[in-house]
Amino acid sequence: MTAPGRREKLEKSAGKSSARYVGQMASSAASNPPGHWRFMISYKQLEAKEVASKLAYELTGNKHDVWLDVHMRDQCVDAMEEAVQNSDAFVCILTPSYFESEFCLNELKWALKYEKPIISCYPSDQNVGAILKAAPDAVAFITSIDSKKVDISN
């Protein structure tokens, strides 16, 4: 699937609406330029760094439209929260240790707090049912979101 095709499917999943973005543009004091992103990708680095990088490119074809920590100068906790708040949609890549990461859990909680459309996905070689069983109560809402299988094998 081409990058635009995948982007359209994910945007449709996210329920993209121009009204949702009013007042959500980043200030000039953003931690990382450009300060507003179409997608913020949350993932466990040890398990999904390559998938996250490929997905970031597939979503838009432009790494500047996607907040991915490895592309950011400032990766502190405040910058992560700012990324969730200033993104149009939140993408989480579920892997076995995702729910063991304090950073991933915080990002998911912020997505709920800032009422972001949440796109849940998982690598094609993972058992998403087993992963979701590990979701703590604070983020148990994730089990009600239809997770999409991601196969970025080339």
PDB file of C-alpha atoms in Angstrom:
ATOM      1  CA  MET A   1       0.000   0.000   0.000  1.00  0.00           C
ATOM      2  CA  THR A   2       1.329   3.442  -0.797  1.00  0.00           C
ATOM      3  CA  ALA A   3       1.924   5.997   1.932  1.00  0.00           C
ATOM      4  CA  PRO A   4      -1.130   8.093   0.947  1.00  0.00           C
ATOM      5  CA  GLY A   5      -3.355   4.990   0.967  1.00  0.00           C
ATOM      6  CA  ARG A   6      -2.248   3.947   4.438  1.00  0.00           C
ATOM      7  CA  ARG A   7      -2.564   7.537   5.655  1.00  0.00           C
ATOM      8  CA  GLU A   8      -6.155   7.747   4.382  1.00  0.00           C
ATOM      9  CA  LYS A   9      -7.081   4.501   6.156  1.00  0.00           C
ATOM     10  CA  LEU A  10      -5.551   5.661   9.447  1.00  0.00           C
ATOM     11  CA  GLU A  11      -7.069   9.122   9.190  1.00  0.00           C
ATOM     12  CA  LYS A  12     -10.455   7.521   8.603  1.00  0.00           C
ATOM     13  CA  SER A  13      -9.866   5.335  11.684  1.00  0.00           C
ATOM     14  CA  ALA A  14      -8.988   8.447  13.645  1.00  0.00           C
ATOM     15  CA  GLY A  15     -12.209  10.210  12.661  1.00  0.00           C
ATOM     16  CA  LYS A  16     -10.338  13.214  11.263  1.00  0.00           C
ATOM     17  CA  SER A  17     -12.304  16.421  11.535  1.00  0.00           C
ATOM     18  CA  SER A  18     -11.046  19.935  10.943  1.00  0.00           C
ATOM     19  CA  ALA A  19     -13.098  21.215  13.895  1.00  0.00           C
ATOM     20  CA  ARG A  20     -11.023  19.050  16.221  1.00  0.00           C
ATOM     21  CA  TYR A  21      -7.875  21.089  15.559  1.00  0.00           C
ATOM     22  CA  VAL A  22      -9.122  24.563  16.443  1.00  0.00           C
ATOM     23  CA  GLY A  23      -7.021  25.950  19.261  1.00  0.00           C
ATOM     24  CA  GLN A  24      -4.607  23.020  19.241  1.00  0.00           C
ATOM     25  CA  MET A  25      -1.792  24.630  17.277  1.00  0.00           C
ATOM     26  CA  ALA A  26       1.502  24.682  19.140  1.00  0.00           C
ATOM     27  CA  SER A  27       2.897  27.897  20.479  1.00  0.00           C
ATOM     28  CA  SER A  28       6.153  29.363  19.190  1.00  0.00           C
ATOM     29  CA  ALA A  29       7.837  28.011  22.325  1.00  0.00           C
ATOM     30  CA  ALA A  30       7.383  24.383  21.260  1.00  0.00           C
ATOM     31  CA  SER A  31       9.988  21.935  22.518  1.00  0.00           C
ATOM     32  CA  ASN A  32      10.486  20.511  19.028  1.00  0.00           C
ATOM     33  CA  PRO A  33       9.787  22.092  15.648  1.00  0.00           C
ATOM     34  CA  PRO A  34       7.396  22.371  13.950  1.00  0.00           C
ATOM     35  CA  GLY A  35       5.338  22.150  17.168  1.00  0.00           C
ATOM     36  CA  HIS A  36       2.321  20.491  15.580  1.00  0.00           C
ATOM     37  CA  TRP A  37       2.180  17.002  14.101  1.00  0.00           C
ATOM     38  CA  ARG A  38      -0.378  14.951  12.255  1.00  0.00           C
ATOM     39  CA  PHE A  39       0.539  11.855  14.273  1.00  0.00           C
ATOM     40  CA  MET A  40       2.364  11.121  17.519  1.00  0.00           C
ATOM     41  CA  ILE A  41       3.716   7.561  17.646  1.00  0.00           C
ATOM     42  CA  SER A  42       4.032   5.822  21.001  1.00  0.00           C
ATOM     43  CA  TYR A  43       6.010   2.575  21.145  1.00  0.00           C
ATOM     44  CA  LYS A  44       8.431   0.521  23.241  1.00  0.00           C
ATOM     45  CA  GLN A  45      11.849   1.262  21.730  1.00  0.00           C
ATOM     46  CA  LEU A  46      13.433  -2.125  22.360  1.00  0.00           C
ATOM     47  CA  GLU A  47      10.586  -3.906  20.575  1.00  0.00           C
ATOM     48  CA  ALA A  48       9.261  -1.593  17.894  1.00  0.00           C
ATOM     49  CA  LYS A  49      11.840   1.050  16.941  1.00  0.00           C
ATOM     50  CA  GLU A  50      12.158  -0.192  13.347  1.00  0.00           C
ATOM     51  CA  VAL A  51       8.389  -0.612  12.920  1.00  0.00           C
ATOM     52  CA  ALA A  52       7.805   2.882  14.337  1.00  0.00           C
ATOM     53  CA  SER A  53      10.328   4.463  11.976  1.00  0.00           C
ATOM     54  CA  LYS A  54       8.859   2.724   8.931  1.00  0.00           C
ATOM     55  CA  LEU A  55       5.304   3.557  10.012  1.00  0.00           C
ATOM     56  CA  ALA A  56       6.227   7.220  10.490  1.00  0.00           C
ATOM     57  CA  TYR A  57       7.346   7.397   6.875  1.00  0.00           C
ATOM     58  CA  GLU A  58       4.392   5.343   5.585  1.00  0.00           C
ATOM     59  CA  LEU A  59       1.868   7.612   7.319  1.00  0.00           C
ATOM     60  CA  THR A  60       2.894  10.835   5.627  1.00  0.00           C
ATOM     61  CA  GLY A  61       6.092  10.407   3.630  1.00  0.00           C
ATOM     62  CA  ASN A  62       7.487  13.299   5.666  1.00  0.00           C
ATOM     63  CA  LYS A  63       9.125  12.722   9.045  1.00  0.00           C
ATOM     64  CA  HIS A  64       8.328  16.309  10.036  1.00  0.00           C
ATOM     65  CA  ASP A  65       4.593  15.504  10.092  1.00  0.00           C
ATOM     66  CA  VAL A  66       5.045  12.740  12.681  1.00  0.00           C
ATOM     67  CA  TRP A  67       6.332  13.060  16.244  1.00  0.00           C
ATOM     68  CA  LEU A  68       8.691  10.154  16.748  1.00  0.00           C
ATOM     69  CA  ASP A  69      11.145  10.452  19.618  1.00  0.00           C
ATOM     70  CA  VAL A  70      14.185   9.353  17.606  1.00  0.00           C
ATOM     71  CA  HIS A  71      13.635  12.358  15.287  1.00  0.00           C
ATOM     72  CA  MET A  72      13.286  14.878  18.112  1.00  0.00           C
ATOM     73  CA  ARG A  73      15.913  17.091  19.716  1.00  0.00           C
ATOM     74  CA  ASP A  74      14.005  17.254  23.027  1.00  0.00           C
ATOM     75  CA  GLN A  75      12.762  13.889  24.282  1.00  0.00           C
ATOM     76  CA  CYS A  76      11.967  14.822  27.885  1.00  0.00           C
ATOM     77  CA  VAL A  77       8.645  13.959  29.516  1.00  0.00           C
ATOM     78  CA  ASP A  78       7.280  17.480  28.973  1.00  0.00           C
ATOM     79  CA  ALA A  79       8.139  17.244  25.260  1.00  0.00           C
ATOM     80  CA  MET A  80       6.305  13.902  25.056  1.00  0.00           C
ATOM     81  CA  GLU A  81       3.176  15.365  26.606  1.00  0.00           C
ATOM     82  CA  GLU A  82       3.398  18.392  24.330  1.00  0.00           C
ATOM     83  CA  ALA A  83       3.665  16.013  21.361  1.00  0.00           C
ATOM     84  CA  VAL A  84       0.470  14.213  22.337  1.00  0.00           C
ATOM     85  CA  GLN A  85      -1.352  17.475  22.980  1.00  0.00           C
ATOM     86  CA  ASN A  86      -0.223  19.030  19.691  1.00  0.00           C
ATOM     87  CA  SER A  87      -0.858  16.071  17.421  1.00  0.00           C
ATOM     88  CA  ASP A  88      -3.964  15.453  15.364  1.00  0.00           C
ATOM     89  CA  ALA A  89      -4.014  11.747  16.256  1.00  0.00           C
ATOM     90  CA  PHE A  90      -2.207   9.371  18.594  1.00  0.00           C
ATOM     91  CA  VAL A  91      -0.799   6.082  17.297  1.00  0.00           C
ATOM     92  CA  CYS A  92       0.289   3.382  19.736  1.00  0.00           C
ATOM     93  CA  ILE A  93       2.243   0.351  18.584  1.00  0.00           C
ATOM     94  CA  LEU A  94       1.374  -2.446  20.990  1.00  0.00           C
ATOM     95  CA  THR A  95       4.117  -4.960  21.787  1.00  0.00           C
ATOM     96  CA  PRO A  96       4.590  -7.337  24.752  1.00  0.00           C
ATOM     97  CA  SER A  97       6.336  -4.742  26.970  1.00  0.00           C
ATOM     98  CA  TYR A  98       4.305  -1.690  25.919  1.00  0.00           C
ATOM     99  CA  PHE A  99       2.252  -1.636  29.127  1.00  0.00           C
ATOM    100  CA  GLU A 100       5.391  -2.068  31.267  1.00  0.00           C
ATOM    101  CA  SER A 101       6.775   1.260  30.060  1.00  0.00           C
ATOM    102  CA  GLU A 102       5.986   4.292  32.202  1.00  0.00           C
ATOM    103  CA  PHE A 103       6.530   6.511  29.151  1.00  0.00           C
ATOM    104  CA  CYS A 104       4.093   4.528  26.988  1.00  0.00           C
ATOM    105  CA  LEU A 105       1.470   4.490  29.731  1.00  0.00           C
ATOM    106  CA  ASN A 106       1.776   8.243  30.254  1.00  0.00           C
ATOM    107  CA  GLU A 107       1.466   8.906  26.523  1.00  0.00           C
ATOM    108  CA  LEU A 108      -1.662   6.773  26.332  1.00  0.00           C
ATOM    109  CA  LYS A 109      -3.174   8.544  29.358  1.00  0.00           C
ATOM    110  CA  TRP A 110      -2.392  11.931  27.786  1.00  0.00           C
ATOM    111  CA  ALA A 111      -4.083  10.862  24.554  1.00  0.00           C
ATOM    112  CA  LEU A 112      -7.232  10.209  26.578  1.00  0.00           C
ATOM    113  CA  LYS A 113      -6.829  13.434  28.591  1.00  0.00           C
ATOM    114  CA  TYR A 114      -6.463  15.565  25.440  1.00  0.00           C
ATOM    115  CA  GLU A 115      -9.247  13.654  23.666  1.00  0.00           C
ATOM    116  CA  LYS A 116      -7.067  12.557  20.770  1.00  0.00           C
ATOM    117  CA  PRO A 117      -8.260   9.993  18.276  1.00  0.00           C
ATOM    118  CA  ILE A 118      -6.342   6.831  19.207  1.00  0.00           C
ATOM    119  CA  ILE A 119      -5.108   4.431  16.566  1.00  0.00           C
ATOM    120  CA  SER A 120      -3.984   1.194  18.143  1.00  0.00           C
ATOM    121  CA  CYS A 121      -1.818  -1.094  16.046  1.00  0.00           C
ATOM    122  CA  TYR A 122       0.541  -4.012  16.498  1.00  0.00           C
ATOM    123  CA  PRO A 123       3.270  -5.718  14.465  1.00  0.00           C
ATOM    124  CA  SER A 124       1.944  -8.594  12.371  1.00  0.00           C
ATOM    125  CA  ASP A 125       4.089 -11.119  14.238  1.00  0.00           C
ATOM    126  CA  GLN A 126       2.533 -10.268  17.639  1.00  0.00           C
ATOM    127  CA  ASN A 127      -0.517 -11.682  19.472  1.00  0.00           C
ATOM    128  CA  VAL A 128      -2.509  -8.537  20.236  1.00  0.00           C
ATOM    129  CA  GLY A 129      -4.962 -10.415  22.476  1.00  0.00           C
ATOM    130  CA  ALA A 130      -2.163 -11.476  24.822  1.00  0.00           C
ATOM    131  CA  ILE A 131      -0.695  -7.968  24.782  1.00  0.00           C
ATOM    132  CA  LEU A 132      -4.039  -6.341  25.643  1.00  0.00           C
ATOM    133  CA  LYS A 133      -4.528  -8.681  28.610  1.00  0.00           C
ATOM    134  CA  ALA A 134      -1.528  -6.944  30.212  1.00  0.00           C
ATOM    135  CA  ALA A 135      -3.155  -3.498  30.040  1.00  0.00           C
ATOM    136  CA  PRO A 136      -3.368  -1.977  33.536  1.00  0.00           C
ATOM    137  CA  ASP A 137      -6.710  -0.652  34.769  1.00  0.00           C
ATOM    138  CA  ALA A 138      -5.640   2.978  34.201  1.00  0.00           C
ATOM    139  CA  VAL A 139      -5.508   2.334  30.431  1.00  0.00           C
ATOM    140  CA  ALA A 140      -7.967  -0.552  30.142  1.00  0.00           C
ATOM    141  CA  PHE A 141     -10.013   1.547  27.686  1.00  0.00           C
ATOM    142  CA  ILE A 142      -7.466   0.510  25.039  1.00  0.00           C
ATOM    143  CA  THR A 143      -9.024  -2.961  24.944  1.00  0.00           C
ATOM    144  CA  SER A 144     -12.199  -1.464  23.444  1.00  0.00           C
ATOM    145  CA  ILE A 145     -10.311   0.057  20.494  1.00  0.00           C
ATOM    146  CA  ASP A 146     -10.019  -2.071  17.377  1.00  0.00           C
ATOM    147  CA  SER A 147      -6.284  -2.645  16.913  1.00  0.00           C
ATOM    148  CA  LYS A 148      -4.900  -2.702  13.382  1.00  0.00           C
ATOM    149  CA  LYS A 149      -2.268  -5.189  12.268  1.00  0.00           C
ATOM    150  CA  VAL A 150       0.804  -3.475  10.805  1.00  0.00           C
ATOM    151  CA  ASP A 151       2.914  -5.326   8.284  1.00  0.00           C
ATOM    152  CA  ILE A 152       5.840  -3.253   7.138  1.00  0.00           C
ATOM    153  CA  SER A 153       8.049  -6.052   5.938  1.00  0.00           C
ATOM    154  CA  ASN A 154       9.820  -4.252   3.084  1.00  0.00           C
TER     155      ASN A 154
END
